Coordinates of C-alpha atoms in Angstrom, one line a residue:
M1 CA -89.8 -39.5 -13.7
A2 CA -92.8 -38.8 -16.0
Q3 CA -94.9 -41.7 -17.0
K4 CA -94.3 -42.8 -20.7
Y5 CA -96.8 -43.5 -23.4
S6 CA -97.3 -47.3 -24.1
V7 CA -97.0 -48.2 -27.7
S8 CA -98.3 -51.5 -29.0
K9 CA -99.2 -53.2 -32.3
P10 CA -102.9 -53.1 -33.3
S11 CA -104.9 -56.3 -33.6
W12 CA -105.0 -56.0 -37.4
V13 CA -101.2 -56.2 -37.9
P14 CA -100.2 -58.6 -40.7
E15 CA -98.8 -62.0 -39.7
E16 CA -95.7 -61.6 -41.8
K17 CA -93.4 -58.6 -41.3
D18 CA -94.0 -55.9 -43.9
E19 CA -91.9 -52.7 -44.1
K20 CA -94.9 -50.9 -45.6
F21 CA -96.9 -51.5 -42.5
A22 CA -96.1 -48.8 -39.9
C23 CA -99.2 -48.6 -37.7
S24 CA -99.0 -48.6 -34.0
V25 CA -101.5 -47.9 -31.1
M26 CA -100.7 -45.4 -28.3
G27 CA -102.0 -46.3 -24.9
G28 CA -103.7 -43.0 -24.1
I29 CA -103.0 -40.0 -21.8
E30 CA -104.7 -41.1 -18.5
G31 CA -102.3 -40.5 -15.6
I32 CA -99.6 -38.9 -17.7
K33 CA -98.3 -35.8 -16.1
D34 CA -95.7 -34.6 -18.6
T35 CA -97.6 -33.9 -21.9
T36 CA -94.8 -32.1 -23.7
V37 CA -94.2 -33.1 -27.3
G38 CA -90.9 -34.6 -26.2
N39 CA -92.8 -37.2 -24.2
I40 CA -95.3 -37.9 -27.0
N41 CA -92.7 -38.4 -29.8
P42 CA -90.0 -40.9 -28.9
A43 CA -87.8 -39.6 -31.7
I44 CA -87.8 -36.1 -30.3
Q45 CA -87.2 -37.5 -26.8
S46 CA -84.2 -39.5 -27.9
G47 CA -82.7 -36.5 -29.7
R48 CA -82.9 -38.1 -33.1
L49 CA -85.4 -35.5 -34.2
K50 CA -85.4 -31.8 -33.3
P51 CA -88.7 -30.1 -32.7
K52 CA -89.6 -27.5 -35.3
R53 CA -91.0 -25.1 -32.8
R54 CA -90.6 -24.1 -29.2
M55 CA -92.7 -26.1 -26.8
V56 CA -93.4 -23.2 -24.5
L57 CA -93.8 -19.5 -25.5
T58 CA -93.3 -16.5 -23.2
E59 CA -95.9 -13.8 -22.8
D60 CA -93.9 -11.5 -25.0
E61 CA -93.7 -14.1 -27.8
Y62 CA -97.5 -14.7 -27.6
V63 CA -98.2 -10.9 -27.7
E64 CA -95.7 -10.2 -30.5
G65 CA -96.8 -13.2 -32.6
V66 CA -100.5 -12.4 -32.4
A67 CA -100.0 -8.7 -33.0
R68 CA -98.2 -9.4 -36.3
G69 CA -100.9 -11.8 -37.4
D70 CA -99.0 -15.1 -37.1
R71 CA -101.5 -17.9 -37.5
M72 CA -99.5 -20.4 -35.6
T73 CA -99.0 -18.2 -32.6
L74 CA -102.7 -17.2 -32.7
S75 CA -103.7 -20.9 -32.6
R76 CA -101.4 -21.5 -29.7
A77 CA -102.8 -18.4 -27.9
I78 CA -106.3 -19.7 -28.3
T79 CA -105.2 -23.1 -27.0
L80 CA -103.8 -21.3 -24.0
I81 CA -107.2 -19.6 -23.5
E82 CA -109.1 -22.9 -23.8
S83 CA -106.9 -24.7 -21.3
N84 CA -108.5 -25.6 -18.0
S85 CA -105.2 -25.4 -16.1
P86 CA -105.2 -22.5 -13.6
R87 CA -101.6 -21.7 -14.5
H88 CA -102.5 -21.4 -18.2
F89 CA -105.6 -19.3 -17.3
K90 CA -103.4 -16.7 -15.5
K91 CA -100.9 -16.5 -18.4
A92 CA -103.7 -16.3 -21.0
Q93 CA -105.3 -13.4 -19.1
R94 CA -102.1 -11.5 -19.0
V95 CA -101.5 -12.0 -22.7
L96 CA -105.1 -10.9 -23.5
Q97 CA -104.7 -7.8 -21.2
R98 CA -101.7 -6.6 -23.3
L99 CA -103.5 -7.2 -26.6
L100 CA -106.8 -5.4 -25.6
P101 CA -105.8 -2.1 -27.2
R102 CA -105.8 -3.9 -30.6
T103 CA -109.3 -5.3 -30.2
G104 CA -112.8 -3.9 -30.9
R105 CA -112.4 -2.9 -34.5
A106 CA -114.0 -6.0 -36.2
L107 CA -117.7 -6.6 -37.1
R108 CA -118.9 -9.5 -35.1
I109 CA -121.5 -11.7 -36.7
G110 CA -123.3 -14.6 -35.1
I111 CA -124.9 -17.3 -37.3
T112 CA -127.3 -20.0 -35.9
G113 CA -129.9 -22.4 -37.2
V114 CA -131.1 -25.9 -36.8
P115 CA -128.7 -28.8 -37.7
G116 CA -128.9 -29.4 -41.5
A117 CA -129.8 -25.8 -42.4
G118 CA -126.5 -25.4 -44.2
K119 CA -124.7 -23.0 -41.8
S120 CA -121.2 -24.3 -42.5
T121 CA -121.7 -24.2 -46.3
M122 CA -123.1 -20.7 -46.1
I123 CA -120.2 -19.5 -43.9
E124 CA -117.7 -20.9 -46.4
A125 CA -119.4 -19.2 -49.3
L126 CA -119.8 -15.9 -47.4
G127 CA -116.2 -16.1 -46.1
N128 CA -114.8 -16.7 -49.6
M129 CA -116.8 -13.7 -50.9
L130 CA -115.5 -11.5 -48.1
C131 CA -111.9 -12.6 -48.6
D132 CA -112.2 -11.9 -52.3
A133 CA -113.3 -8.4 -51.3
G134 CA -110.1 -7.8 -49.3
H135 CA -111.3 -8.7 -45.8
R136 CA -109.6 -10.9 -43.3
V137 CA -112.2 -13.3 -41.8
A138 CA -112.0 -15.4 -38.6
I139 CA -114.6 -18.2 -38.2
L140 CA -115.2 -19.5 -34.8
T141 CA -117.4 -22.6 -34.6
V142 CA -118.9 -23.9 -31.4
D143 CA -119.1 -27.7 -31.4
P144 CA -121.4 -29.7 -29.2
T145 CA -119.8 -31.4 -26.3
S146 CA -121.0 -34.9 -25.4
S147 CA -122.6 -35.1 -21.9
V148 CA -121.4 -38.8 -21.7
T149 CA -117.8 -38.7 -22.9
K150 CA -117.2 -35.0 -22.5
G151 CA -115.6 -34.9 -25.9
S152 CA -116.3 -32.9 -29.1
I153 CA -115.8 -33.9 -32.7
L154 CA -114.6 -30.4 -33.8
G155 CA -115.3 -31.4 -37.5
D156 CA -116.7 -28.1 -38.8
K157 CA -113.4 -27.2 -40.4
T158 CA -113.6 -30.2 -42.7
R159 CA -116.8 -28.8 -44.2
M160 CA -115.0 -25.6 -45.2
G161 CA -112.2 -27.1 -47.3
T162 CA -111.8 -24.1 -49.7
L163 CA -112.0 -21.4 -47.1
S164 CA -109.6 -23.2 -44.7
R165 CA -106.8 -23.1 -47.3
R166 CA -107.1 -19.3 -47.8
P167 CA -104.4 -17.2 -46.0
E168 CA -107.0 -14.4 -45.3
A169 CA -109.2 -16.8 -43.3
F170 CA -108.7 -18.4 -39.9
I171 CA -111.0 -21.2 -38.8
R172 CA -111.1 -22.4 -35.2
P173 CA -113.6 -25.0 -33.9
S174 CA -114.1 -24.9 -30.1
P175 CA -115.9 -27.3 -27.8
A176 CA -119.1 -26.0 -26.1
G177 CA -118.4 -27.6 -22.8
G178 CA -115.6 -27.2 -20.3
T179 CA -115.0 -25.3 -17.1
L180 CA -113.9 -21.7 -16.2
G181 CA -116.6 -20.2 -18.4
G182 CA -117.3 -22.8 -21.1
V183 CA -118.5 -21.2 -24.4
A184 CA -119.1 -17.8 -22.8
R185 CA -115.6 -17.0 -21.7
K186 CA -113.6 -19.0 -24.1
S187 CA -115.5 -17.8 -27.3
R188 CA -115.3 -14.2 -26.2
E189 CA -111.6 -14.3 -25.5
T190 CA -110.9 -16.2 -28.7
M191 CA -112.8 -13.6 -30.6
L192 CA -110.7 -10.8 -29.0
M193 CA -107.5 -12.7 -29.9
C194 CA -108.6 -12.9 -33.5
E195 CA -109.4 -9.1 -33.5
A196 CA -105.9 -8.5 -32.1
A197 CA -104.4 -10.5 -34.9
G198 CA -106.0 -8.2 -37.5
Y199 CA -109.1 -10.0 -38.6
D200 CA -111.8 -7.4 -39.3
I201 CA -114.8 -9.7 -39.6
I202 CA -115.6 -12.4 -37.0
L203 CA -118.2 -15.1 -37.9
I204 CA -119.4 -17.2 -35.0
E205 CA -121.4 -20.3 -35.8
T206 CA -123.4 -21.7 -32.9
V207 CA -124.2 -25.3 -32.0
G208 CA -127.7 -24.8 -33.3
V209 CA -129.4 -26.4 -30.3
G210 CA -129.8 -25.2 -26.7
Q211 CA -128.7 -22.2 -24.8
S212 CA -125.6 -21.4 -26.9
E213 CA -127.7 -19.2 -29.2
T214 CA -128.5 -16.8 -26.4
T215 CA -124.8 -16.8 -25.3
V216 CA -123.6 -16.0 -28.8
R217 CA -126.2 -13.3 -29.2
S218 CA -124.7 -11.6 -26.1
M219 CA -121.2 -11.3 -27.8
V220 CA -122.0 -10.3 -31.4
D221 CA -123.2 -7.2 -33.2
F222 CA -125.3 -8.8 -35.9
F223 CA -127.2 -12.1 -35.4
M224 CA -128.4 -14.1 -38.3
L225 CA -130.9 -17.1 -38.2
V226 CA -130.5 -19.6 -41.0
V227 CA -133.8 -21.6 -41.7
L228 CA -135.2 -24.0 -44.2
T229 CA -138.5 -24.3 -46.0
G230 CA -141.2 -26.3 -44.3
A231 CA -140.3 -25.1 -40.8
G232 CA -143.9 -25.2 -39.6
D233 CA -146.9 -22.9 -39.2
E234 CA -146.6 -19.3 -38.2
L235 CA -147.5 -19.9 -34.5
Q236 CA -144.8 -22.5 -34.1
G237 CA -142.3 -20.2 -35.8
I238 CA -143.2 -17.4 -33.3
K239 CA -142.9 -19.8 -30.3
K240 CA -139.3 -20.5 -31.2
G241 CA -137.7 -17.8 -29.1
I242 CA -134.6 -17.7 -31.3
M243 CA -136.5 -15.6 -33.8
E244 CA -136.7 -12.8 -31.2
L245 CA -132.9 -12.6 -31.2
A246 CA -132.3 -12.4 -35.0
D247 CA -131.4 -9.3 -37.0
A248 CA -131.9 -11.2 -40.2
I249 CA -133.7 -14.4 -41.1
V250 CA -132.1 -16.3 -44.1
I251 CA -134.0 -19.0 -46.0
N252 CA -131.1 -21.1 -47.2
K253 CA -131.1 -23.6 -50.1
A254 CA -133.3 -21.3 -52.2
D255 CA -132.3 -22.9 -55.5
G256 CA -133.6 -25.3 -58.1
D257 CA -137.0 -26.9 -57.4
N258 CA -136.9 -25.5 -53.8
L259 CA -136.9 -21.8 -55.0
V260 CA -140.7 -21.5 -55.1
K261 CA -141.1 -23.1 -51.7
A262 CA -138.4 -20.7 -50.4
K263 CA -140.2 -17.7 -51.7
V264 CA -143.4 -18.9 -50.0
A265 CA -141.5 -19.4 -46.7
R266 CA -140.0 -15.9 -47.0
G267 CA -143.6 -14.5 -47.0
E268 CA -144.5 -16.6 -44.0
F269 CA -141.5 -15.4 -42.0
E270 CA -142.2 -11.8 -42.9
R271 CA -145.7 -12.2 -41.5
M272 CA -144.3 -13.8 -38.3
I273 CA -141.9 -10.9 -37.8
E274 CA -144.8 -8.5 -37.6
Y275 CA -145.7 -10.1 -34.2
I276 CA -142.1 -9.9 -32.8
R277 CA -140.3 -7.0 -31.3
P278 CA -137.1 -6.2 -33.3
A279 CA -133.9 -7.6 -31.8
T280 CA -132.1 -4.3 -32.3
P281 CA -133.8 -1.0 -31.6
G282 CA -134.4 0.9 -34.8
W283 CA -133.5 -2.0 -37.1
P284 CA -136.3 -3.8 -38.9
T285 CA -135.7 -7.5 -39.1
H286 CA -136.5 -9.1 -42.5
A287 CA -136.3 -12.5 -44.2
Y288 CA -134.0 -13.0 -47.2
L289 CA -133.4 -15.8 -49.7
A290 CA -129.9 -17.3 -50.3
S291 CA -128.2 -20.3 -51.8
A292 CA -124.8 -21.2 -50.4
I293 CA -124.4 -23.7 -53.3
E294 CA -125.2 -21.3 -56.1
K295 CA -123.7 -18.3 -54.3
T296 CA -126.9 -16.3 -54.7
G297 CA -128.2 -13.8 -52.1
L298 CA -124.8 -13.5 -50.4
E299 CA -123.9 -10.0 -51.7
E300 CA -127.4 -8.8 -50.6
L301 CA -126.7 -10.2 -47.1
W302 CA -123.4 -8.5 -46.8
E303 CA -125.0 -5.2 -47.9
V304 CA -127.6 -5.7 -45.2
M305 CA -124.9 -6.3 -42.6
Q306 CA -123.0 -3.1 -43.7
A307 CA -126.2 -1.1 -43.6
F308 CA -126.9 -2.5 -40.1
E309 CA -123.4 -1.4 -38.9
Q310 CA -123.8 2.1 -40.3
M311 CA -127.2 2.6 -38.9
T312 CA -126.5 1.3 -35.4
K313 CA -123.2 3.2 -35.2
K314 CA -124.9 6.4 -36.2
S315 CA -127.7 5.9 -33.7
G316 CA -125.4 4.9 -30.9
V317 CA -127.0 1.5 -30.5
F318 CA -123.8 -0.3 -31.7
Q319 CA -121.6 1.0 -28.9
K320 CA -124.4 0.8 -26.3
R321 CA -124.8 -2.9 -27.1
R322 CA -121.1 -3.5 -26.9
D323 CA -120.9 -1.7 -23.5
G324 CA -123.8 -3.8 -22.2
Q325 CA -122.1 -7.0 -23.4
L326 CA -118.9 -6.1 -21.6
L327 CA -120.7 -5.5 -18.3
D328 CA -122.8 -8.6 -18.7
W329 CA -119.6 -10.5 -19.3
M330 CA -118.0 -9.1 -16.2
H331 CA -121.1 -9.9 -14.1
S332 CA -121.3 -13.5 -15.3
M333 CA -117.6 -13.9 -14.6
I334 CA -118.1 -12.6 -11.1
D335 CA -120.8 -15.2 -10.5
E336 CA -118.7 -18.0 -12.0
H337 CA -115.6 -17.0 -10.0
L338 CA -117.4 -16.9 -6.7
H339 CA -118.9 -20.2 -7.5
N340 CA -115.5 -21.7 -8.2
L341 CA -114.0 -20.1 -5.0
F342 CA -116.7 -21.6 -2.9
L343 CA -116.5 -25.2 -4.3
E344 CA -112.7 -25.2 -4.3
D345 CA -112.4 -24.0 -0.7
P346 CA -110.7 -26.8 1.3
V347 CA -113.1 -26.6 4.3
I348 CA -116.1 -26.8 2.0
K349 CA -114.6 -29.7 0.0
G350 CA -114.0 -31.5 3.2
R351 CA -117.5 -31.0 4.6
M352 CA -119.4 -31.5 1.3
P353 CA -119.6 -35.3 1.3
E354 CA -121.1 -35.4 4.9
V355 CA -123.7 -32.7 3.9
K356 CA -124.6 -34.5 0.7
D357 CA -125.2 -37.7 2.7
A358 CA -127.3 -35.9 5.2
V359 CA -129.5 -34.4 2.4
L360 CA -129.9 -37.8 0.8
D361 CA -130.8 -39.4 4.1
G362 CA -133.4 -36.8 4.8
T363 CA -131.6 -35.6 8.0
I364 CA -131.5 -32.0 6.8
S365 CA -133.2 -30.2 3.9
P366 CA -131.3 -28.8 1.0
T367 CA -132.0 -25.3 2.3
Q368 CA -130.4 -26.2 5.7
A369 CA -127.4 -27.7 3.9
V370 CA -126.8 -24.6 1.9
A371 CA -127.1 -22.4 5.0
E372 CA -124.6 -24.6 6.9
L373 CA -122.0 -24.6 4.0
I374 CA -122.3 -20.8 3.4
G375 CA -121.8 -20.3 7.2
M376 CA -118.5 -22.3 6.9
F377 CA -117.2 -20.3 4.0
D378 CA -114.5 -17.8 4.9
V379 CA -114.1 -15.0 2.5
Q380 CA -110.7 -14.0 3.9
R381 CA -109.4 -17.6 3.5
A382 CA -110.6 -17.7 -0.1
A383 CA -109.0 -14.3 -0.8
A384 CA -105.7 -15.5 0.5
R385 CA -105.7 -18.3 -2.1
Q386 CA -106.0 -15.8 -5.0
D387 CA -103.0 -14.6 -7.0
D388 CA -102.7 -11.2 -8.7
L389 CA -103.1 -12.0 -12.4
F390 CA -101.3 -9.0 -13.6
H391 CA -98.4 -9.0 -11.1
P392 CA -97.6 -12.7 -10.9
R393 CA -94.9 -14.2 -8.7
E394 CA -91.8 -15.3 -10.4
E395 CA -92.3 -18.8 -11.9
K396 CA -89.8 -21.3 -13.2
G397 CA -89.5 -21.0 -16.9
G398 CA -90.3 -17.2 -17.0
G399 CA -93.5 -15.5 -17.7
R400 CA -92.2 -12.6 -19.8

């Protein structure tokens, strides 16, 4: 029998019984194996309340729902992709495989910048403008994952209140951390799901700190860097390697008393760009002024993106970049998959504690430890543990 959630009264419960007070505290999910909604909600479990939607969808239902642009099904398909369960991973890959013919038609735009640069506000203003122009826009935000608690706030959607209510827009915050590919695999596959659902513009907002900028650059067509005035001298600006990845540099918050400073900053960034090789062959990177609050400069930015798409498609750079991104994705997944196969091998897992102790004791060197573990790894044994993703064995509950 599945373990049940414990429900108790909070410490701030009033002394006298009050029918208006209906707060309770759930004990948490540690150790609970059955995480269906029926287990979470006692009313559904007892039969007093019927669930409004099916708890488990088949592959056909995922594919058909995403293909017709159903936002609920799309959300659930993305949740399937983000799951770290091997069973969910296999099902997600089969769903994605069937939807691949519907992907590849959207313009993919990456947006990065330091925290506080106004990325979310700019995305909301830009997204509303694009929706007004008849586009369907998907916004994927990569949220930092705590190295201590392993959790993410996923609060970017709250800063896009107007855009999140529009039927033409779909906003999905995702954690940067996790296994089976982290931001690289999950963001790429989420992007493909949104394309399959009919969204023709994909905006991806990065964490703004660390390696995720390079990762997002490797999955988008156009990469935009959002900066503020007073960013530092020219040499410091050039030393920030992120500038070498940008197809456009946008000085945000160019309004009010800050407008003059923004114009000066634009000139400084234009001089910096002269020392940097363009991120896209044949496309000159420039700095632009914009104000997400006053909605100025956004139309110019969209014209720049359209010009970029036309120029790179005409020159062949657009398709060449996408082809290179697909191969890089494949190679990174090979590295990751081999890494997981090695660490999940039962013989390696059994031997690993002894080897670690020997390394820490100074009995053997790390190089010797690696050589010993590699020698114990059996490729045939690892291959026997693998399932065919696209021709799965029959499972209870049905796959298709």
